[in-house]
Every structure is written in C-alpha cells, then in structure tokens.
Short mmCIF file of N, CA and C in Angstrom, two decimals:
data_model
loop_
_atom_site.label_atom_id
_atom_site.label_comp_id
_atom_site.label_asym_id
_atom_site.label_seq_id
_atom_site.Cartn_x
_atom_site.Cartn_y
_atom_site.Cartn_z
N LEU K 8 0.83 -1.18 0.00
CA LEU K 8 0.00 0.00 0.00
C LEU K 8 0.88 1.24 0.00
N LEU K 9 0.46 2.21 -0.77
CA LEU K 9 1.18 3.48 -0.82
C LEU K 9 0.24 4.62 -0.46
N ALA K 10 0.72 5.53 0.34
CA ALA K 10 -0.05 6.73 0.66
C ALA K 10 -0.14 7.59 -0.60
N SER K 11 -1.26 8.25 -0.78
CA SER K 11 -1.45 9.07 -1.98
C SER K 11 -0.40 10.17 -2.08
N SER K 12 0.13 10.64 -0.96
CA SER K 12 1.13 11.71 -0.98
C SER K 12 2.46 11.28 -1.61
N VAL K 13 2.75 9.99 -1.64
CA VAL K 13 4.01 9.51 -2.22
C VAL K 13 3.80 8.62 -3.44
N TYR K 14 2.55 8.40 -3.80
CA TYR K 14 2.22 7.47 -4.89
C TYR K 14 2.94 7.83 -6.19
N ASN K 15 2.80 9.07 -6.64
CA ASN K 15 3.38 9.46 -7.93
C ASN K 15 4.90 9.38 -7.95
N THR K 16 5.52 9.55 -6.81
CA THR K 16 6.97 9.45 -6.72
C THR K 16 7.43 7.99 -6.72
N LEU K 17 6.72 7.15 -5.96
CA LEU K 17 7.17 5.76 -5.78
C LEU K 17 6.70 4.79 -6.86
N ARG K 18 5.59 5.07 -7.52
CA ARG K 18 5.08 4.12 -8.51
C ARG K 18 6.12 3.77 -9.58
N PRO K 19 6.75 4.74 -10.26
CA PRO K 19 7.72 4.34 -11.29
C PRO K 19 8.93 3.60 -10.72
N ILE K 20 9.31 3.91 -9.51
CA ILE K 20 10.43 3.21 -8.87
C ILE K 20 10.04 1.75 -8.63
N LEU K 21 8.84 1.54 -8.10
CA LEU K 21 8.37 0.18 -7.84
C LEU K 21 8.19 -0.60 -9.13
N GLU K 22 7.67 0.05 -10.17
CA GLU K 22 7.51 -0.62 -11.47
C GLU K 22 8.86 -1.14 -11.96
N ASP K 23 9.89 -0.29 -11.91
CA ASP K 23 11.22 -0.70 -12.35
C ASP K 23 11.76 -1.86 -11.52
N LYS K 24 11.55 -1.79 -10.21
CA LYS K 24 12.04 -2.86 -9.31
C LYS K 24 11.35 -4.18 -9.62
N VAL K 25 10.04 -4.16 -9.83
CA VAL K 25 9.31 -5.40 -10.13
C VAL K 25 9.73 -5.96 -11.47
N ARG K 26 9.89 -5.11 -12.48
CA ARG K 26 10.31 -5.59 -13.80
C ARG K 26 11.69 -6.23 -13.77
N ALA K 27 12.52 -5.81 -12.82
CA ALA K 27 13.88 -6.35 -12.71
C ALA K 27 13.93 -7.69 -11.98
N LEU K 28 12.85 -8.06 -11.28
CA LEU K 28 12.84 -9.33 -10.55
C LEU K 28 12.81 -10.51 -11.52
N ALA K 29 13.57 -11.54 -11.21
CA ALA K 29 13.61 -12.73 -12.07
C ALA K 29 13.47 -13.98 -11.21
N ILE K 30 12.55 -14.85 -11.62
CA ILE K 30 12.37 -16.14 -10.94
C ILE K 30 13.26 -17.15 -11.63
N GLY K 31 13.90 -17.98 -10.83
CA GLY K 31 14.76 -19.01 -11.40
C GLY K 31 15.35 -19.90 -10.33
N ASP K 32 16.39 -20.58 -10.70
CA ASP K 32 17.09 -21.48 -9.80
C ASP K 32 17.67 -20.66 -8.64
N PRO K 33 17.33 -21.01 -7.40
CA PRO K 33 17.81 -20.23 -6.26
C PRO K 33 19.34 -20.20 -6.14
N PHE K 34 20.02 -21.13 -6.79
CA PHE K 34 21.48 -21.15 -6.73
C PHE K 34 22.13 -20.32 -7.85
N ASP K 35 21.32 -19.82 -8.77
CA ASP K 35 21.81 -18.98 -9.86
C ASP K 35 21.91 -17.54 -9.35
N PRO K 36 23.08 -16.91 -9.48
CA PRO K 36 23.25 -15.54 -8.98
C PRO K 36 22.33 -14.52 -9.65
N GLY K 37 21.82 -14.83 -10.84
CA GLY K 37 20.93 -13.92 -11.54
C GLY K 37 19.48 -14.02 -11.09
N THR K 38 19.20 -14.95 -10.21
CA THR K 38 17.85 -15.15 -9.72
C THR K 38 17.59 -14.27 -8.50
N THR K 39 16.43 -13.61 -8.50
CA THR K 39 16.07 -12.80 -7.34
C THR K 39 14.94 -13.43 -6.53
N LEU K 40 14.18 -14.32 -7.16
CA LEU K 40 13.09 -15.03 -6.47
C LEU K 40 13.08 -16.49 -6.92
N ALA K 41 12.82 -17.37 -5.98
CA ALA K 41 12.69 -18.79 -6.32
C ALA K 41 11.22 -19.09 -6.63
N PRO K 42 10.94 -20.19 -7.33
CA PRO K 42 9.55 -20.59 -7.57
C PRO K 42 8.82 -20.84 -6.25
N LEU K 43 7.50 -20.88 -6.32
CA LEU K 43 6.68 -21.20 -5.15
C LEU K 43 6.90 -22.65 -4.76
N SER K 44 6.36 -23.05 -3.63
CA SER K 44 6.65 -24.38 -3.09
C SER K 44 5.88 -25.51 -3.76
N SER K 45 4.78 -25.20 -4.45
CA SER K 45 4.02 -26.27 -5.10
C SER K 45 3.28 -25.75 -6.33
N ALA K 46 2.97 -26.66 -7.23
CA ALA K 46 2.21 -26.31 -8.43
C ALA K 46 0.81 -25.84 -8.06
N MET K 47 0.23 -26.40 -7.00
CA MET K 47 -1.11 -25.99 -6.56
C MET K 47 -1.09 -24.54 -6.07
N GLN K 48 -0.07 -24.19 -5.32
CA GLN K 48 0.06 -22.81 -4.85
C GLN K 48 0.26 -21.86 -6.04
N ALA K 49 1.09 -22.24 -6.98
CA ALA K 49 1.32 -21.41 -8.17
C ALA K 49 0.05 -21.23 -8.97
N SER K 50 -0.75 -22.27 -9.08
CA SER K 50 -2.02 -22.20 -9.80
C SER K 50 -2.96 -21.19 -9.15
N LYS K 51 -3.02 -21.20 -7.83
CA LYS K 51 -3.88 -20.25 -7.12
C LYS K 51 -3.40 -18.81 -7.34
N VAL K 52 -2.10 -18.59 -7.28
CA VAL K 52 -1.55 -17.25 -7.51
C VAL K 52 -1.85 -16.80 -8.94
N ARG K 53 -1.70 -17.69 -9.91
CA ARG K 53 -2.00 -17.34 -11.31
C ARG K 53 -3.46 -16.92 -11.47
N GLN K 54 -4.37 -17.56 -10.74
CA GLN K 54 -5.78 -17.18 -10.80
C GLN K 54 -5.98 -15.73 -10.35
N PHE K 55 -5.27 -15.33 -9.29
CA PHE K 55 -5.36 -13.96 -8.82
C PHE K 55 -4.79 -12.98 -9.85
N VAL K 56 -3.69 -13.37 -10.49
CA VAL K 56 -3.07 -12.51 -11.49
C VAL K 56 -4.00 -12.33 -12.69
N GLU K 57 -4.62 -13.43 -13.12
CA GLU K 57 -5.50 -13.39 -14.29
C GLU K 57 -6.82 -12.70 -14.00
N ASP K 58 -7.32 -12.83 -12.77
CA ASP K 58 -8.60 -12.21 -12.40
C ASP K 58 -8.50 -11.65 -10.98
N PRO K 59 -7.90 -10.46 -10.85
CA PRO K 59 -7.72 -9.89 -9.52
C PRO K 59 -9.03 -9.41 -8.90
N GLY K 60 -10.06 -9.27 -9.72
CA GLY K 60 -11.35 -8.82 -9.23
C GLY K 60 -11.35 -7.33 -8.93
N GLY K 61 -12.54 -6.75 -8.99
CA GLY K 61 -12.66 -5.33 -8.67
C GLY K 61 -11.86 -4.46 -9.61
N ALA K 62 -11.56 -3.28 -9.14
CA ALA K 62 -10.80 -2.31 -9.93
C ALA K 62 -9.31 -2.49 -9.66
N ALA K 63 -8.75 -3.57 -10.16
CA ALA K 63 -7.33 -3.86 -9.97
C ALA K 63 -6.68 -4.03 -11.34
N GLU K 64 -5.58 -3.36 -11.55
CA GLU K 64 -4.89 -3.41 -12.83
C GLU K 64 -3.41 -3.73 -12.62
N CYS K 65 -2.91 -4.69 -13.39
CA CYS K 65 -1.48 -5.01 -13.34
C CYS K 65 -0.72 -3.90 -14.05
N ILE K 66 0.22 -3.28 -13.34
CA ILE K 66 0.98 -2.18 -13.93
C ILE K 66 2.43 -2.54 -14.21
N ALA K 67 2.88 -3.70 -13.72
CA ALA K 67 4.24 -4.16 -14.01
C ALA K 67 4.36 -5.63 -13.65
N SER K 68 5.23 -6.33 -14.35
CA SER K 68 5.51 -7.72 -13.99
C SER K 68 6.97 -8.04 -14.25
N GLY K 69 7.47 -9.02 -13.50
CA GLY K 69 8.85 -9.47 -13.63
C GLY K 69 8.96 -10.58 -14.65
N ARG K 70 10.05 -11.36 -14.54
CA ARG K 70 10.32 -12.43 -15.52
C ARG K 70 10.33 -13.78 -14.83
N ASP K 71 9.88 -14.79 -15.57
CA ASP K 71 10.00 -16.17 -15.10
C ASP K 71 10.94 -16.88 -16.05
N ALA K 72 12.16 -17.07 -15.61
CA ALA K 72 13.17 -17.75 -16.43
C ALA K 72 13.38 -19.18 -15.97
N SER K 73 12.55 -19.63 -15.05
CA SER K 73 12.79 -20.93 -14.43
C SER K 73 12.27 -22.10 -15.26
N GLY K 74 11.16 -21.88 -15.97
CA GLY K 74 10.53 -22.99 -16.67
C GLY K 74 9.80 -23.94 -15.74
N SER K 75 9.74 -23.60 -14.47
CA SER K 75 9.08 -24.45 -13.46
C SER K 75 7.58 -24.21 -13.45
N GLN K 76 6.82 -25.27 -13.30
CA GLN K 76 5.37 -25.12 -13.19
C GLN K 76 4.98 -24.48 -11.85
N CYS K 77 5.94 -24.36 -10.94
CA CYS K 77 5.71 -23.72 -9.64
C CYS K 77 6.03 -22.23 -9.67
N ALA K 78 6.46 -21.72 -10.79
CA ALA K 78 6.89 -20.33 -10.87
C ALA K 78 5.77 -19.43 -11.37
N VAL K 79 5.67 -18.27 -10.77
CA VAL K 79 4.76 -17.21 -11.22
C VAL K 79 5.57 -15.92 -11.18
N ALA K 80 5.62 -15.23 -12.29
CA ALA K 80 6.36 -13.97 -12.33
C ALA K 80 5.74 -12.99 -11.33
N PRO K 81 6.57 -12.18 -10.68
CA PRO K 81 6.04 -11.18 -9.75
C PRO K 81 5.25 -10.11 -10.51
N HIS K 82 4.21 -9.62 -9.89
CA HIS K 82 3.35 -8.59 -10.49
C HIS K 82 3.12 -7.46 -9.50
N LEU K 83 2.93 -6.27 -10.04
CA LEU K 83 2.58 -5.10 -9.25
C LEU K 83 1.22 -4.63 -9.73
N PHE K 84 0.28 -4.51 -8.80
CA PHE K 84 -1.08 -4.11 -9.14
C PHE K 84 -1.41 -2.75 -8.56
N GLU K 85 -2.19 -2.00 -9.32
CA GLU K 85 -2.80 -0.78 -8.81
C GLU K 85 -4.26 -1.14 -8.52
N VAL K 86 -4.67 -0.94 -7.29
CA VAL K 86 -6.01 -1.33 -6.87
C VAL K 86 -6.77 -0.10 -6.40
N GLN K 87 -7.91 0.15 -7.01
CA GLN K 87 -8.74 1.28 -6.64
C GLN K 87 -9.77 0.91 -5.58
N ASP K 88 -10.11 -0.36 -5.52
CA ASP K 88 -11.18 -0.83 -4.64
C ASP K 88 -10.61 -1.80 -3.60
N PRO K 89 -10.55 -1.39 -2.32
CA PRO K 89 -9.99 -2.28 -1.32
C PRO K 89 -10.79 -3.55 -1.09
N SER K 90 -11.97 -3.64 -1.66
CA SER K 90 -12.74 -4.89 -1.53
C SER K 90 -12.44 -5.85 -2.68
N ALA K 91 -11.49 -5.50 -3.55
CA ALA K 91 -11.12 -6.36 -4.68
C ALA K 91 -10.61 -7.71 -4.15
N ARG K 92 -10.92 -8.76 -4.87
CA ARG K 92 -10.53 -10.13 -4.50
C ARG K 92 -9.04 -10.21 -4.21
N LEU K 93 -8.22 -9.56 -5.01
CA LEU K 93 -6.76 -9.59 -4.85
C LEU K 93 -6.35 -9.08 -3.46
N VAL K 94 -7.04 -8.09 -2.96
CA VAL K 94 -6.72 -7.51 -1.65
C VAL K 94 -7.29 -8.37 -0.53
N GLN K 95 -8.48 -8.87 -0.71
CA GLN K 95 -9.18 -9.56 0.35
C GLN K 95 -8.70 -10.99 0.59
N GLU K 96 -8.28 -11.66 -0.45
CA GLU K 96 -7.87 -13.06 -0.30
C GLU K 96 -6.36 -13.15 -0.28
#
C-alpha cells in the first residue's frame, strides 16, 4: 500500500524494481526469487493474477526464467477498490 502523498513518486520506482525481478534457480546468482513451493500454490496465484477482481490493474511484472510449473512472475497491481478479490484473499 502506498499513501497518496508519495504514490506518484514511488510508482515508477516500484515498477522498475518489479520488472527487474527474475524467478529461477535459487542457486543462480541472476535469480532474485525462487519458484513457489508447489504447483497448486502457483495455480492459485495465477488465478489472482488473471482475475484480480474489482478495480485492480497489473501495472508491471517481472520475468519467469525458471521454466518451473511452480513459478509465477512477480506482479505489481494498482487497486482502486480495497474490496477487490486480490486484496481480500
């Protein structure tokens, strides 16, 4: 969550940071995030990414270089409605 007073300053910084994140082998120095612990967990996260519900828009995403079915690229969402599924679940 970002306060409206800093939103315009921090949004582009956060977008760049998220785009730079890479999922991959945790032993690879170029990896910043490892895959999730199970394919079932990854499937649930993908559902949120594909349908965040409410007024939620993906404004940036990272890379998945792992090829793992447990991997989901990181995403940054802008949410206008705090009752959106993405926020509530």
